[in-house]
Amino acid sequence: MTRTLRVGMIGYAFMGALHSQAWRTLYHVYDLGADVEMRAICGRNEEAVSAAAKKLGWASYETDWRRLIARDDIDIVDICTPGSSHEEIAVAALAAGKHVLCEKPLANTVAEAERMAAAAAAAPGTSMVGFSYRTVPAITYARDLVAQGRLGRIFHVRAVYLQDWIVDPEFPLVWRLRREEAGSGALGDIGAHIIDATQFITGSSITGVSGLTETFIADRPLVGEVHGLSATASSERGAVTVDDAALFHARFDNGSIGSFEATRFANGRRNGIEIEINGSLGSLRFDFQSMNELFVYDHTVDAKDAGWTRISVTQPDHPYMSAWWPPGHIIGYEHTFTHEFRDFVDAIVSGTPARPSFADGLQVQRVLDAVERSAASESRWTIVPE
Ligand code: SOE
């Protein structure tokens, strides 16, 4: 008899809608070792969450996450809430014997992440943190190329994650701009992605950083009313308590050095992720806005014939692509969540650890914390004399 995995998801904003799409698609696209049912969605506002259940395809809804994780018809808890609630929900769900998928970053602090990783290590359920860009086929293929030694010794890691959704100083003070809910700003929200993705691609860990953060707009109008994914501004104002941008240098344990930039003020860059790795035998370059392509430079070719190869990562034997369409029929952002959930369900069915694990999420949290401590100290900051 085929096993059924019944999913309960907490949150219904952007990530909730995106995860719903992936849960809806997963079962139809992959031959999983289990049936997957979208059993319940959870949110505090009953009118909004009942409408979301209907619109996003969930069989029922709850208004209290504690009731959701207590249900014996829920096997997987999918956490799509602000980071301030990740630990409480994940630890309770793991203790209730559930499998837990938690959106990134794992937590708002290292201490929270340590407790979550310890709970995951002790729990019977499978757990994973949602660094979805790992499952962009071109990024997984980049990892394969590095692991095969195609780039040789790695010298440079270069990564940016550029957004511009809060350039308007009157954009309201949403939860991502408040430390008590988000933990940090661009650094933890999108900087976490390029930290995880570059460590994943290189198979190497960041061992030290030197950081700089900036908050360009110090206060904003408080949120008035929230309608779906948008919010109106009230007449009152509040302080922005997180970074708007973070830049940092890093050393990796493979001896390479890295430069990173995560900002929400790159005006004109909506969701720009660019990664370049330079090695002794070649380089690779990835641009999320052309996410189905990977540029590879082979240094071993005669200089007269050397150049960048533009690989269309759409062949069936490219990572994850066998599930979709014939070569050249490209995929998008939302497909990466179907890939992520396929990996999670495979791990549950096979009883093997899922990656990225909560321990992986804790390591990223430690890098984030190191960048913030470095930026706060500015001990290495050298003033240019006038
Ligand atoms: C906002 O920056 C955000 O929704 C991130 O939180 C997601 O992780 C990223 O995939 C898209 O942008």
PDB file of C-alpha atoms in Angstrom, residues 63-167:
ATOM      1  CA  THR A  63      -5.856  29.592  12.825  1.00  0.00           C
ATOM      2  CA  ASP A  64      -3.453  28.276  15.494  1.00  0.00           C
ATOM      3  CA  TRP A  65      -0.252  26.446  14.500  1.00  0.00           C
ATOM      4  CA  ARG A  66      -0.347  24.492  17.773  1.00  0.00           C
ATOM      5  CA  ARG A  67      -3.594  22.849  16.658  1.00  0.00           C
ATOM      6  CA  LEU A  68      -2.087  22.101  13.254  1.00  0.00           C
ATOM      7  CA  ILE A  69       0.958  20.258  14.621  1.00  0.00           C
ATOM      8  CA  ALA A  70      -1.254  18.350  17.090  1.00  0.00           C
ATOM      9  CA  ARG A  71      -3.366  16.871  14.280  1.00  0.00           C
ATOM     10  CA  ASP A  72      -2.740  13.181  13.697  1.00  0.00           C
ATOM     11  CA  ASP A  73      -3.583  13.623  10.017  1.00  0.00           C
ATOM     12  CA  ILE A  74      -0.514  15.839   9.486  1.00  0.00           C
ATOM     13  CA  ASP A  75       2.874  14.211   8.764  1.00  0.00           C
ATOM     14  CA  ILE A  76       4.859  17.167   7.354  1.00  0.00           C
ATOM     15  CA  VAL A  77       4.932  20.696   8.813  1.00  0.00           C
ATOM     16  CA  ASP A  78       6.031  23.343   6.311  1.00  0.00           C
ATOM     17  CA  ILE A  79       7.025  26.601   8.050  1.00  0.00           C
ATOM     18  CA  CYS A  80       6.596  29.760   5.947  1.00  0.00           C
ATOM     19  CA  THR A  81       6.451  32.308   8.772  1.00  0.00           C
ATOM     20  CA  PRO A  82       8.774  35.180   9.769  1.00  0.00           C
ATOM     21  CA  GLY A  83      12.030  34.000  11.352  1.00  0.00           C
ATOM     22  CA  SER A  84      10.889  35.041  14.836  1.00  0.00           C
ATOM     23  CA  SER A  85       8.597  31.987  15.022  1.00  0.00           C
ATOM     24  CA  HIS A  86      10.797  29.390  13.309  1.00  0.00           C
ATOM     25  CA  GLU A  87      12.326  27.940  16.477  1.00  0.00           C
ATOM     26  CA  GLU A  88       9.116  27.652  18.502  1.00  0.00           C
ATOM     27  CA  ILE A  89       7.170  26.019  15.690  1.00  0.00           C
ATOM     28  CA  ALA A  90       9.959  23.750  14.408  1.00  0.00           C
ATOM     29  CA  VAL A  91      10.974  22.454  17.853  1.00  0.00           C
ATOM     30  CA  ALA A  92       7.332  21.743  18.766  1.00  0.00           C
ATOM     31  CA  ALA A  93       6.638  20.034  15.424  1.00  0.00           C
ATOM     32  CA  LEU A  94       9.786  17.885  15.709  1.00  0.00           C
ATOM     33  CA  ALA A  95       8.820  16.923  19.256  1.00  0.00           C
ATOM     34  CA  ALA A  96       5.392  15.929  17.907  1.00  0.00           C
ATOM     35  CA  GLY A  97       7.148  13.503  15.552  1.00  0.00           C
ATOM     36  CA  LYS A  98       6.514  15.504  12.390  1.00  0.00           C
ATOM     37  CA  HIS A  99       8.828  15.968   9.419  1.00  0.00           C
ATOM     38  CA  VAL A 100       9.728  19.676   9.239  1.00  0.00           C
ATOM     39  CA  LEU A 101      10.590  21.914   6.302  1.00  0.00           C
ATOM     40  CA  CYS A 102      11.553  25.416   7.456  1.00  0.00           C
ATOM     41  CA  GLU A 103      12.012  28.481   5.225  1.00  0.00           C
ATOM     42  CA  LYS A 104      15.360  30.264   5.307  1.00  0.00           C
ATOM     43  CA  PRO A 105      17.160  31.600   7.153  1.00  0.00           C
ATOM     44  CA  LEU A 106      16.775  28.853   9.739  1.00  0.00           C
ATOM     45  CA  ALA A 107      16.375  31.333  12.595  1.00  0.00           C
ATOM     46  CA  ASN A 108      16.982  34.927  13.692  1.00  0.00           C
ATOM     47  CA  THR A 109      19.942  34.123  15.950  1.00  0.00           C
ATOM     48  CA  VAL A 110      22.680  31.503  16.334  1.00  0.00           C
ATOM     49  CA  ALA A 111      21.270  30.452  19.713  1.00  0.00           C
ATOM     50  CA  GLU A 112      17.864  29.743  18.158  1.00  0.00           C
ATOM     51  CA  ALA A 113      19.489  27.876  15.269  1.00  0.00           C
ATOM     52  CA  GLU A 114      21.585  25.785  17.690  1.00  0.00           C
ATOM     53  CA  ARG A 115      18.475  24.703  19.569  1.00  0.00           C
ATOM     54  CA  MET A 116      16.697  23.869  16.301  1.00  0.00           C
ATOM     55  CA  ALA A 117      19.639  21.825  15.027  1.00  0.00           C
ATOM     56  CA  ALA A 118      19.831  19.956  18.340  1.00  0.00           C
ATOM     57  CA  ALA A 119      16.090  19.234  18.236  1.00  0.00           C
ATOM     58  CA  ALA A 120      16.385  18.010  14.644  1.00  0.00           C
ATOM     59  CA  ALA A 121      19.300  15.712  15.521  1.00  0.00           C
ATOM     60  CA  ALA A 122      17.274  14.161  18.360  1.00  0.00           C
ATOM     61  CA  ALA A 123      13.938  13.900  16.537  1.00  0.00           C
ATOM     62  CA  PRO A 124      12.626  10.902  14.564  1.00  0.00           C
ATOM     63  CA  GLY A 125      11.341  13.130  11.766  1.00  0.00           C
ATOM     64  CA  THR A 126      13.244  14.402   8.747  1.00  0.00           C
ATOM     65  CA  SER A 127      14.098  18.118   8.645  1.00  0.00           C
ATOM     66  CA  MET A 128      15.320  20.520   5.964  1.00  0.00           C
ATOM     67  CA  VAL A 129      15.877  24.267   5.597  1.00  0.00           C
ATOM     68  CA  GLY A 130      14.612  25.874   2.387  1.00  0.00           C
ATOM     69  CA  PHE A 131      17.644  27.215   0.551  1.00  0.00           C
ATOM     70  CA  SER A 132      15.798  26.817  -2.730  1.00  0.00           C
ATOM     71  CA  TYR A 133      18.464  28.188  -5.067  1.00  0.00           C
ATOM     72  CA  ARG A 134      20.518  25.019  -4.549  1.00  0.00           C
ATOM     73  CA  THR A 135      17.922  23.274  -6.692  1.00  0.00           C
ATOM     74  CA  VAL A 136      18.254  25.605  -9.678  1.00  0.00           C
ATOM     75  CA  PRO A 137      19.555  23.003 -12.148  1.00  0.00           C
ATOM     76  CA  ALA A 138      22.401  25.301 -13.254  1.00  0.00           C
ATOM     77  CA  ILE A 139      23.551  25.740  -9.646  1.00  0.00           C
ATOM     78  CA  THR A 140      23.511  22.019  -8.937  1.00  0.00           C
ATOM     79  CA  TYR A 141      25.324  21.459 -12.255  1.00  0.00           C
ATOM     80  CA  ALA A 142      27.907  24.082 -11.232  1.00  0.00           C
ATOM     81  CA  ARG A 143      28.480  22.085  -8.083  1.00  0.00           C
ATOM     82  CA  ASP A 144      28.940  18.920 -10.139  1.00  0.00           C
ATOM     83  CA  LEU A 145      31.551  20.629 -12.336  1.00  0.00           C
ATOM     84  CA  VAL A 146      33.530  21.870  -9.307  1.00  0.00           C
ATOM     85  CA  ALA A 147      33.293  18.448  -7.634  1.00  0.00           C
ATOM     86  CA  GLN A 148      34.646  16.833 -10.828  1.00  0.00           C
ATOM     87  CA  GLY A 149      37.666  19.154 -10.628  1.00  0.00           C
ATOM     88  CA  ARG A 150      36.781  20.954 -13.851  1.00  0.00           C
ATOM     89  CA  LEU A 151      37.775  24.323 -12.322  1.00  0.00           C
ATOM     90  CA  GLY A 152      40.858  23.014 -10.524  1.00  0.00           C
ATOM     91  CA  ARG A 153      42.021  24.933  -7.447  1.00  0.00           C
ATOM     92  CA  ILE A 154      39.451  27.578  -6.532  1.00  0.00           C
ATOM     93  CA  PHE A 155      40.839  31.096  -6.137  1.00  0.00           C
ATOM     94  CA  HIS A 156      37.792  33.390  -6.125  1.00  0.00           C
ATOM     95  CA  VAL A 157      34.142  33.205  -5.124  1.00  0.00           C
ATOM     96  CA  ARG A 158      32.115  36.255  -6.157  1.00  0.00           C
ATOM     97  CA  ALA A 159      28.385  36.566  -5.372  1.00  0.00           C
ATOM     98  CA  VAL A 160      25.754  39.285  -5.327  1.00  0.00           C
ATOM     99  CA  TYR A 161      22.070  39.223  -4.503  1.00  0.00           C
ATOM    100  CA  LEU A 162      20.505  42.508  -5.641  1.00  0.00           C
ATOM    101  CA  GLN A 163      16.942  43.684  -5.021  1.00  0.00           C
ATOM    102  CA  ASP A 164      15.292  47.102  -4.964  1.00  0.00           C
ATOM    103  CA  TRP A 165      11.825  46.618  -3.440  1.00  0.00           C
ATOM    104  CA  ILE A 166      12.303  49.141  -0.607  1.00  0.00           C
ATOM    105  CA  VAL A 167      14.107  51.937  -2.451  1.00  0.00           C
TER     106      VAL A 167
END
